[in-house]
Amino acid sequence: MSISTKYNPKEVEKKWYDSWMQRGFFHSEPNPSKEPYTIVIPPPNVTGVLHMGHMLNNTIQDVLIRRARMQGKEACWVPGTDHASIATEAKVVAMLKEKGINKKDLTREEFLKYAWEWKEKYGGIILEQLKKLGASCDWDRTRFTMEDDMSAAVIEVFVDLYRKGQIYRGIRMVNWDPQGKTALSDEEVVPKDTMAKMYHLNYEVVADGAAEPTYITVATSRPETIMADVAVAVNPNDERYTHLHGKSVRIPLLGKVIPIILDEYVSIDFGTGALKVTPAHDLNDYELGQKHKLPTIDILNDDGSLNEQAQLYVGQDRFEARRNIVKDLKEAGLLVKVEEYASVLQTSERTGAVIEPRLSMQWFCKMDKMAKPALEAVMNDEIRLHPPKFKNMYRSWMENVRDWCVSRQLWWGQQIPAYYLPDGSFVVATTAEEALKLARKESGNENLQPEDLRQDEDVLDTWFSSWLWPISVFDGFKDPDNKDILYYYPTNDLVTAPEILFFWVARMIMAGYEFRNELPFKNVYLTGIVRDAQGRKMSKSLGNSPDPLDLIDQYGADGVRAGMLFSSPAGNDLLFDEKLVEQGRNFSNKIWNAYRLIKGWEVDESLPFPNETAVKWFDSRFNEAFVQIEDHFSKFRISDALLAVYKLVWDDFCSNYLEMIKPAYQQPIDKQTLDKTVKLLEKVLKVLHPFMPFITEEIWQDLKVRKDKEFLIVAPWPKKDKFDKQIIETMEVVLNVVGSVRNIRNSKNIPNNKQLDLYIKVMKHDHYQPFLGVMRKLANLNEVQFVKESIDGAISFIVAGDEFFIPMEGNIDVAAERERLTKELEYTKGFLASVDKKLSNERFVSGAPEAVIANERKKKADAEAKIHAIEQSLAAL
């Protein structure tokens, strides 16, 4: 049967993905007779579409799950999406704005109705896109972090931790996102290097008795906050300001009088040595204010504009107010100077807005107690990080963990289950009904009615649902002993990005020990960041990220998968170049052309079997490579595993093995060779399948008639088998000989179709005998003979210590050949002299490792043998 001359991914990919789905190959159920293998997907945001980071992450997960499935394990890859409170609410607000609807004009229920409609319309896009990549998730198990059971688990955990005293409510300085209008955890803040301005302002000293006003100069990067100043601090040991101890100053423009306070916290040699104290808008100032019992004045609204307490610039955005106050300070003669300096800007991960430190009443989760078992598990390798270089980073964060601000001022998310009584007290309960009973009991007021209770307006941080993911996807809170959680948990491997190691991976580990008293997964594979050729992180805003679906359309899913993995070692960033996926596409074409070659052979059953050596060699070479591939997998070197497969397929199978066995042009092949080649190809397809599932399934099904469920996706993974090291080493020598003959042809312009004679000068020639047929065929040799003496008038070369001769009579320009050999002789003598110099150096010989010295001695012996051969060739000429 004829097959297409070109591999067409578009025709193949949908066909096989649909076939896999229809036959239920992705679906998993607990099976006591099989070992479970479980991966839970890092749930992408429902707002998201496929980007290059998703491509890398999910390709690696799919490679692992497909290999496990072929190993006979009960492979379960659980997909799902995250409700992404901040990002989704922003999308819905923007959508409503386009319709002329303001969120402020809606009730919570009305807004949530719109949000759910938006989620149903757009929330599954990224999962559908993952199918294009070939992701073999168990789509029947798809979960969403805000579905009823998942939300119930979140509320249950909150109540449990509150009752244990690990969740509390209090006023703290938090990271405030003025655009999202919500608090953020430290991990949701992204630092960005920038150039900032330092403004030096004069504060007038009050009633110091001088005839003219005197000033103290304060340096600040945020002049718009001076209206919230409550003091100016100086170091008591700073002699410049001794005369100001006990004095007061006036806030510029505002004129309000504030004290000068003394504190050794102030650095004498930084800035002017005088620090404005603004407790409401700086964490360090807040702690200083608490220490000195200073008032706190918050002059900013939720959206970052100035409020009535500022008195000046009310209603202006903070940055507009900064521009105006700098102008007014300059006009008033109170701006001394402006300096530029390198700074770090704290921004919101979700909206990109500049963060405001802000005092706010929030809910917090204590982390120190839960962090201890989670730290120990990673430090003692109960949970392994790949690569392990991230252990130190993990330890540093866990040893200095801070309480987690878990409340967010949003409507989209799980509403905090705290219910306030009319007197301002509150109770925490899983339902409103339970809260009412608890409120009546704790207040002693049996007349309380449902309408007397008001539920907290805030929702929980998105990560407060995500940290429960490995448990909640198997309903481990709803039913702690159900068959799924008992079979699939703990999961095996987690694949994620290093940037969420702390606020997702670490918290999942904490949750695992807190709520099930065991780890949530055994291995964490940390991918690198996909960057462009200039080293920049790929992003839509920079315009440096290709659309993954366009890449799949152009190069095929297999080509993209291979291209992404060619240079993506764990934990190291991937410098993406489209040439990588082009290389992946070329690999697909190489495989396809090799298959077409095999498929095109006619069989003659009467022919003898001439290719026993080639078959034995490739079988051994496969088994040798398979040991390397398995070793790479065991160490989570997925990129190295693919490169080992690539070399096996491209070099060993396509370039060498098929060349050894293919019949002469338009000649038939013997049946035994073809049958064995098909079996070898099936083994190759198996190890290639996890990386390139579509083309391998296409060839597998076309190779011979299969039963209904006899698919490559569930074919048994190869097992380690013995291999003949001698045949591998000898074939390597043979292939080097063939390469040398071909080089001589090229350098002497001898046509490839002209047969040459080859003479081999070697003491023992038994190991060459089985390979002479291969040598003749690949190098197009006429006669191959073993000799004891050199051959006059022949070009010689040395491979593995043996000398080879090709008579050149009538084939070459003698004068030109003499000139070439003379130059080569001079170079080799120079090389030998450098090796002799090294070996005559006593310090080198006495200090270098034995293996290094042995290698140098081998170089010396090879060079001497080569010189002898060249001299003989020159003599022959």
Coordinates of C-alpha atoms in Angstrom, one line a residue, residues 26-374:
F26 CA -6.8 8.6 28.9
H27 CA -9.3 7.6 31.5
S28 CA -8.2 6.0 34.8
E29 CA -10.0 4.2 37.6
P30 CA -8.5 2.7 40.7
N31 CA -7.1 -0.7 39.9
P32 CA -5.6 -2.7 42.8
S33 CA -3.8 -5.0 40.4
K34 CA -1.8 -2.1 38.9
E35 CA 0.6 0.5 40.4
P36 CA -0.9 4.0 40.3
Y37 CA 0.9 6.8 38.6
T38 CA -0.6 10.2 39.2
I39 CA 0.0 13.8 38.0
V40 CA -2.2 16.7 38.9
I41 CA -1.9 19.6 36.4
P42 CA -0.9 23.0 37.7
P43 CA -4.3 24.5 37.0
P44 CA -4.1 27.3 34.5
N45 CA -6.2 30.4 35.1
V46 CA -9.6 30.3 33.4
T47 CA -8.6 33.7 31.9
G48 CA -5.6 32.1 30.2
V49 CA -4.8 31.0 26.7
L50 CA -1.9 28.7 25.8
H51 CA 1.5 30.3 26.0
M52 CA 5.0 29.0 25.6
G53 CA 5.4 28.2 29.3
H54 CA 2.3 26.1 29.2
M55 CA 3.7 24.3 26.1
L56 CA 6.9 23.3 27.9
N57 CA 5.2 22.4 31.2
N58 CA 2.5 20.3 29.7
T59 CA 4.7 18.6 27.1
I60 CA 6.9 17.4 30.0
Q61 CA 3.8 16.2 31.9
D62 CA 2.5 14.3 28.9
V63 CA 5.9 12.6 28.3
L64 CA 5.9 11.4 31.9
I65 CA 2.2 10.2 31.8
R66 CA 2.5 8.5 28.4
R67 CA 5.6 6.6 29.5
A68 CA 3.9 5.5 32.8
R69 CA 0.9 4.3 30.8
M70 CA 3.1 2.2 28.6
Q71 CA 4.9 0.8 31.6
G72 CA 1.6 -0.7 32.6
K73 CA 0.9 1.6 35.4
E74 CA -2.6 3.0 36.1
A75 CA -1.7 6.5 34.8
C76 CA -4.0 9.3 35.8
W77 CA -3.4 12.9 34.8
V78 CA -5.9 15.2 36.4
P79 CA -6.7 18.4 34.5
G80 CA -8.5 21.5 35.7
T81 CA -8.5 25.3 35.9
D82 CA -8.1 27.9 38.6
H83 CA -10.7 30.6 39.2
A84 CA -8.0 33.3 39.4
S85 CA -9.8 35.8 41.6
I86 CA -8.0 39.0 40.6
A87 CA -7.5 38.2 36.9
T88 CA -11.0 37.0 36.3
E89 CA -12.7 39.8 38.2
A90 CA -10.7 42.3 36.2
K91 CA -11.8 40.6 33.0
V92 CA -15.5 40.6 34.0
V93 CA -15.3 44.2 35.1
A94 CA -13.8 45.2 31.8
M95 CA -16.5 43.2 29.9
L96 CA -19.2 45.0 31.9
K97 CA -17.6 48.4 31.2
E98 CA -17.8 47.7 27.5
K99 CA -21.6 47.1 28.1
G100 CA -21.9 50.4 30.0
I101 CA -22.3 48.6 33.3
N102 CA -20.4 49.7 36.5
K103 CA -19.6 47.1 39.1
K104 CA -20.5 49.5 41.8
D105 CA -24.1 49.6 40.4
L106 CA -24.5 45.8 40.8
T107 CA -25.2 43.6 43.8
R108 CA -22.8 40.8 44.6
E109 CA -25.3 38.3 43.3
E110 CA -25.7 40.2 40.0
F111 CA -22.0 40.5 39.5
L112 CA -21.4 36.8 40.2
K113 CA -24.1 35.9 37.6
Y114 CA -22.1 37.8 35.0
A115 CA -18.8 36.2 36.2
W116 CA -20.2 32.7 35.9
E117 CA -21.5 33.4 32.4
W118 CA -18.0 34.7 31.5
K119 CA -16.4 31.6 32.9
E120 CA -18.7 29.2 31.1
K121 CA -18.0 31.0 27.8
Y122 CA -14.2 31.5 28.0
G123 CA -13.0 29.3 30.9
G124 CA -12.3 26.1 29.0
I125 CA -10.4 27.6 26.1
I126 CA -6.9 26.7 27.4
L127 CA -7.9 23.1 28.1
E128 CA -9.2 22.7 24.5
Q129 CA -5.9 24.1 23.3
L130 CA -3.9 21.6 25.4
K131 CA -5.6 18.9 23.4
K132 CA -4.0 20.3 20.2
L133 CA -0.6 19.7 21.9
G134 CA -1.6 16.0 22.5
A135 CA -2.0 16.3 26.3
S136 CA -3.4 12.9 27.4
C137 CA -5.3 14.1 30.4
D138 CA -8.2 12.2 31.9
W139 CA -10.7 14.8 30.8
D140 CA -13.5 13.0 32.6
R141 CA -11.8 14.2 35.8
T142 CA -11.6 17.9 34.9
R143 CA -11.9 20.0 38.0
F144 CA -12.4 23.8 38.7
T145 CA -11.4 25.4 41.9
M146 CA -14.7 27.1 42.4
E147 CA -17.0 24.2 41.7
D148 CA -19.3 23.3 44.7
D149 CA -17.3 20.5 46.2
M150 CA -14.0 22.3 45.8
S151 CA -15.3 25.5 47.4
A152 CA -16.8 23.4 50.2
A153 CA -13.3 22.0 50.9
V154 CA -11.9 25.5 51.0
I155 CA -14.5 26.7 53.5
E156 CA -14.0 23.5 55.6
V157 CA -10.2 24.1 55.8
F158 CA -10.7 27.8 56.7
V159 CA -13.0 26.9 59.6
D160 CA -10.7 24.0 60.7
L161 CA -7.6 26.3 60.8
Y162 CA -9.6 29.1 62.6
R163 CA -10.7 26.7 65.3
K164 CA -7.1 25.5 65.7
G165 CA -6.0 29.1 66.2
Q166 CA -4.0 29.2 63.0
I167 CA -6.3 31.7 61.2
Y168 CA -6.8 35.2 62.8
R169 CA -8.1 38.6 61.9
G170 CA -6.1 41.8 62.5
I171 CA -4.8 45.1 61.2
R172 CA -1.5 44.7 59.4
M173 CA 0.5 46.4 56.8
V174 CA -0.3 44.6 53.6
N175 CA 0.6 44.9 49.9
W176 CA -2.3 46.8 48.3
D177 CA -3.1 46.6 44.6
P178 CA -4.9 49.9 43.8
Q179 CA -6.0 48.7 40.4
G180 CA -7.3 45.3 41.6
K181 CA -8.4 47.1 44.8
T182 CA -7.3 44.1 46.9
A183 CA -4.6 43.0 49.3
L184 CA -1.9 40.7 47.9
S185 CA 0.4 38.2 49.5
D186 CA 4.2 38.8 49.4
E187 CA 4.5 36.2 46.7
E188 CA 2.1 38.0 44.4
V189 CA 4.4 41.0 44.3
V190 CA 6.9 41.2 41.4
P191 CA 9.9 43.4 41.9
K192 CA 11.1 45.3 38.9
D193 CA 14.4 47.2 38.5
T194 CA 13.9 50.8 37.7
M195 CA 15.4 54.3 38.0
A196 CA 13.6 56.4 40.6
K197 CA 13.9 60.0 41.9
M198 CA 14.9 61.1 45.4
Y199 CA 13.4 64.4 46.4
H200 CA 15.2 66.5 49.1
L201 CA 12.6 68.7 50.9
N202 CA 13.0 71.4 53.5
Y203 CA 10.9 71.0 56.7
E204 CA 10.8 74.3 58.7
V205 CA 12.0 73.9 62.3
V206 CA 9.3 75.4 64.7
A207 CA 10.3 78.3 67.1
D208 CA 14.0 77.7 67.3
G209 CA 14.6 81.4 68.1
A210 CA 16.4 82.3 65.0
A211 CA 15.7 85.5 63.2
E212 CA 15.3 83.7 59.9
P213 CA 13.5 80.3 59.4
T214 CA 15.7 77.3 59.7
Y215 CA 15.1 73.9 58.0
I216 CA 15.9 70.3 58.3
T217 CA 16.3 68.5 54.9
V218 CA 14.5 65.2 54.4
A219 CA 15.0 62.9 51.4
T220 CA 12.0 61.0 50.1
S221 CA 11.0 59.1 47.0
R222 CA 7.3 59.7 47.7
P223 CA 6.6 63.4 48.2
E224 CA 2.9 62.8 47.7
T225 CA 2.7 61.1 51.1
I226 CA 4.1 64.0 53.2
M227 CA 0.6 64.9 54.2
A228 CA 0.5 61.6 56.1
D229 CA 3.8 62.4 58.0
V230 CA 3.5 62.1 61.8
A231 CA 7.2 62.8 62.7
V232 CA 10.7 63.3 61.4
A233 CA 13.2 60.8 62.9
V234 CA 17.0 61.4 63.4
N235 CA 19.6 59.2 64.9
P236 CA 20.4 60.3 68.5
N237 CA 24.1 59.9 67.8
D238 CA 24.0 62.2 64.7
E239 CA 25.9 65.3 65.8
R240 CA 24.4 67.3 63.0
Y241 CA 21.0 67.3 64.6
T242 CA 21.8 67.4 68.4
H243 CA 20.4 71.0 68.6
L244 CA 17.1 69.7 67.2
H245 CA 16.4 67.1 69.9
G246 CA 12.9 67.8 71.4
K247 CA 12.0 70.2 68.6
S248 CA 9.2 70.1 66.0
V249 CA 8.9 70.8 62.3
R250 CA 6.2 71.9 59.9
I251 CA 5.1 69.7 57.0
P252 CA 5.9 71.6 53.8
L253 CA 2.9 73.2 52.1
L254 CA 0.5 71.7 54.7
G255 CA 2.1 73.6 57.7
K256 CA 1.1 71.0 60.2
V257 CA 3.5 70.7 63.1
I258 CA 5.0 67.2 63.8
P259 CA 7.7 66.2 66.3
I260 CA 11.3 65.3 65.7
I261 CA 11.9 61.9 67.3
L262 CA 15.2 60.0 68.0
D263 CA 15.8 56.4 67.0
E264 CA 18.9 54.5 66.1
Y265 CA 17.1 52.8 63.3
V266 CA 17.8 55.9 61.2
S267 CA 21.1 55.5 59.2
I268 CA 23.4 58.5 59.7
D269 CA 25.2 58.0 56.4
F270 CA 22.1 57.4 54.2
G271 CA 20.4 60.3 52.5
T272 CA 20.3 63.4 54.7
G273 CA 20.2 61.3 57.9
A274 CA 16.6 62.7 58.6
L275 CA 13.7 60.3 57.9
K276 CA 10.1 61.3 57.4
V277 CA 7.9 58.9 59.3
T278 CA 4.7 57.9 57.5
P279 CA 3.3 54.8 59.3
A280 CA 0.3 54.3 57.0
H281 CA 2.3 54.0 53.8
D282 CA 5.6 52.2 54.7
L283 CA 6.1 49.0 56.6
N284 CA 9.3 50.2 58.4
D285 CA 7.6 53.5 59.2
Y286 CA 4.7 51.6 60.6
E287 CA 6.9 49.6 63.0
L288 CA 8.7 52.9 64.0
G289 CA 5.3 54.5 64.6
Q290 CA 4.2 51.6 66.8
K291 CA 7.4 51.8 68.8
H292 CA 7.0 55.6 69.5
K293 CA 3.2 55.4 69.8
L294 CA 2.6 57.7 66.9
P295 CA -0.8 58.2 65.1
T296 CA -1.4 56.7 61.7
I297 CA -2.9 58.8 58.9
D298 CA -4.0 57.0 55.8
I299 CA -4.4 59.5 52.9
L300 CA -5.1 57.0 50.1
N301 CA -8.3 55.6 48.8
D302 CA -8.6 52.0 47.6
D303 CA -7.8 53.1 44.0
G304 CA -4.6 55.0 44.9
S305 CA -6.2 58.4 44.8
L306 CA -5.8 60.9 47.7
N307 CA -8.6 61.1 50.2
E308 CA -9.9 63.9 52.5
Q309 CA -7.3 63.2 55.1
A310 CA -4.6 64.4 52.7
Q311 CA -6.2 67.9 52.8
L312 CA -4.3 68.8 49.6
Y313 CA -4.7 67.3 46.1
V314 CA -7.8 65.4 47.2
G315 CA -9.2 63.1 44.5
Q316 CA -6.0 63.1 42.5
D317 CA -4.2 59.9 41.6
R318 CA -1.1 59.3 43.6
F319 CA 1.2 59.9 40.6
E320 CA -0.6 62.9 39.4
A321 CA -0.4 64.3 43.0
R322 CA 3.3 63.6 43.0
R323 CA 3.8 65.7 39.9
N324 CA 1.7 68.6 41.3
I325 CA 3.3 68.6 44.7
V326 CA 6.8 68.6 43.3
K327 CA 5.8 71.6 41.2
D328 CA 4.3 73.4 44.2
L329 CA 7.3 72.6 46.5
K330 CA 9.6 74.0 43.8
E331 CA 7.6 77.2 43.6
A332 CA 7.5 77.5 47.4
G333 CA 11.3 77.2 47.5
L334 CA 11.1 74.0 49.6
L335 CA 12.5 71.6 47.0
V336 CA 16.3 71.5 47.6
K337 CA 17.3 69.1 44.8
V338 CA 16.2 65.9 42.9
E339 CA 18.5 62.9 42.4
E340 CA 18.1 59.8 40.3
Y341 CA 19.0 56.4 41.7
A342 CA 18.6 52.7 40.9
S343 CA 15.6 51.3 42.7
V344 CA 13.2 48.3 42.8
L345 CA 9.6 48.9 42.1
Q346 CA 7.1 46.5 43.7
T347 CA 4.3 45.6 41.3
S348 CA 1.2 43.4 41.3
E349 CA 1.7 40.1 39.5
R350 CA -1.8 40.2 38.2
T351 CA -2.5 43.8 37.2
G352 CA 1.0 45.3 36.9
A353 CA 0.0 48.2 39.2
V354 CA 2.6 49.7 41.6
I355 CA 1.9 48.2 45.0
E356 CA 1.0 50.5 48.0
P357 CA 2.0 49.4 51.5
R358 CA -1.2 49.9 53.4
L359 CA -2.7 49.2 56.8
S360 CA -5.7 47.1 56.5
M361 CA -7.9 44.8 58.5
Q362 CA -7.3 41.4 56.9
W363 CA -7.4 37.7 57.6
F364 CA -4.1 35.9 58.1
C365 CA -3.0 32.3 58.3
K366 CA -0.1 31.4 60.6
M367 CA 2.6 29.5 58.7
D368 CA 5.4 28.7 61.1
K369 CA 4.0 25.5 62.6
M370 CA 2.9 24.1 59.2
A371 CA 6.2 25.0 57.6
K372 CA 8.3 22.7 59.8
P373 CA 7.2 19.3 58.4
A374 CA 7.2 20.8 54.9

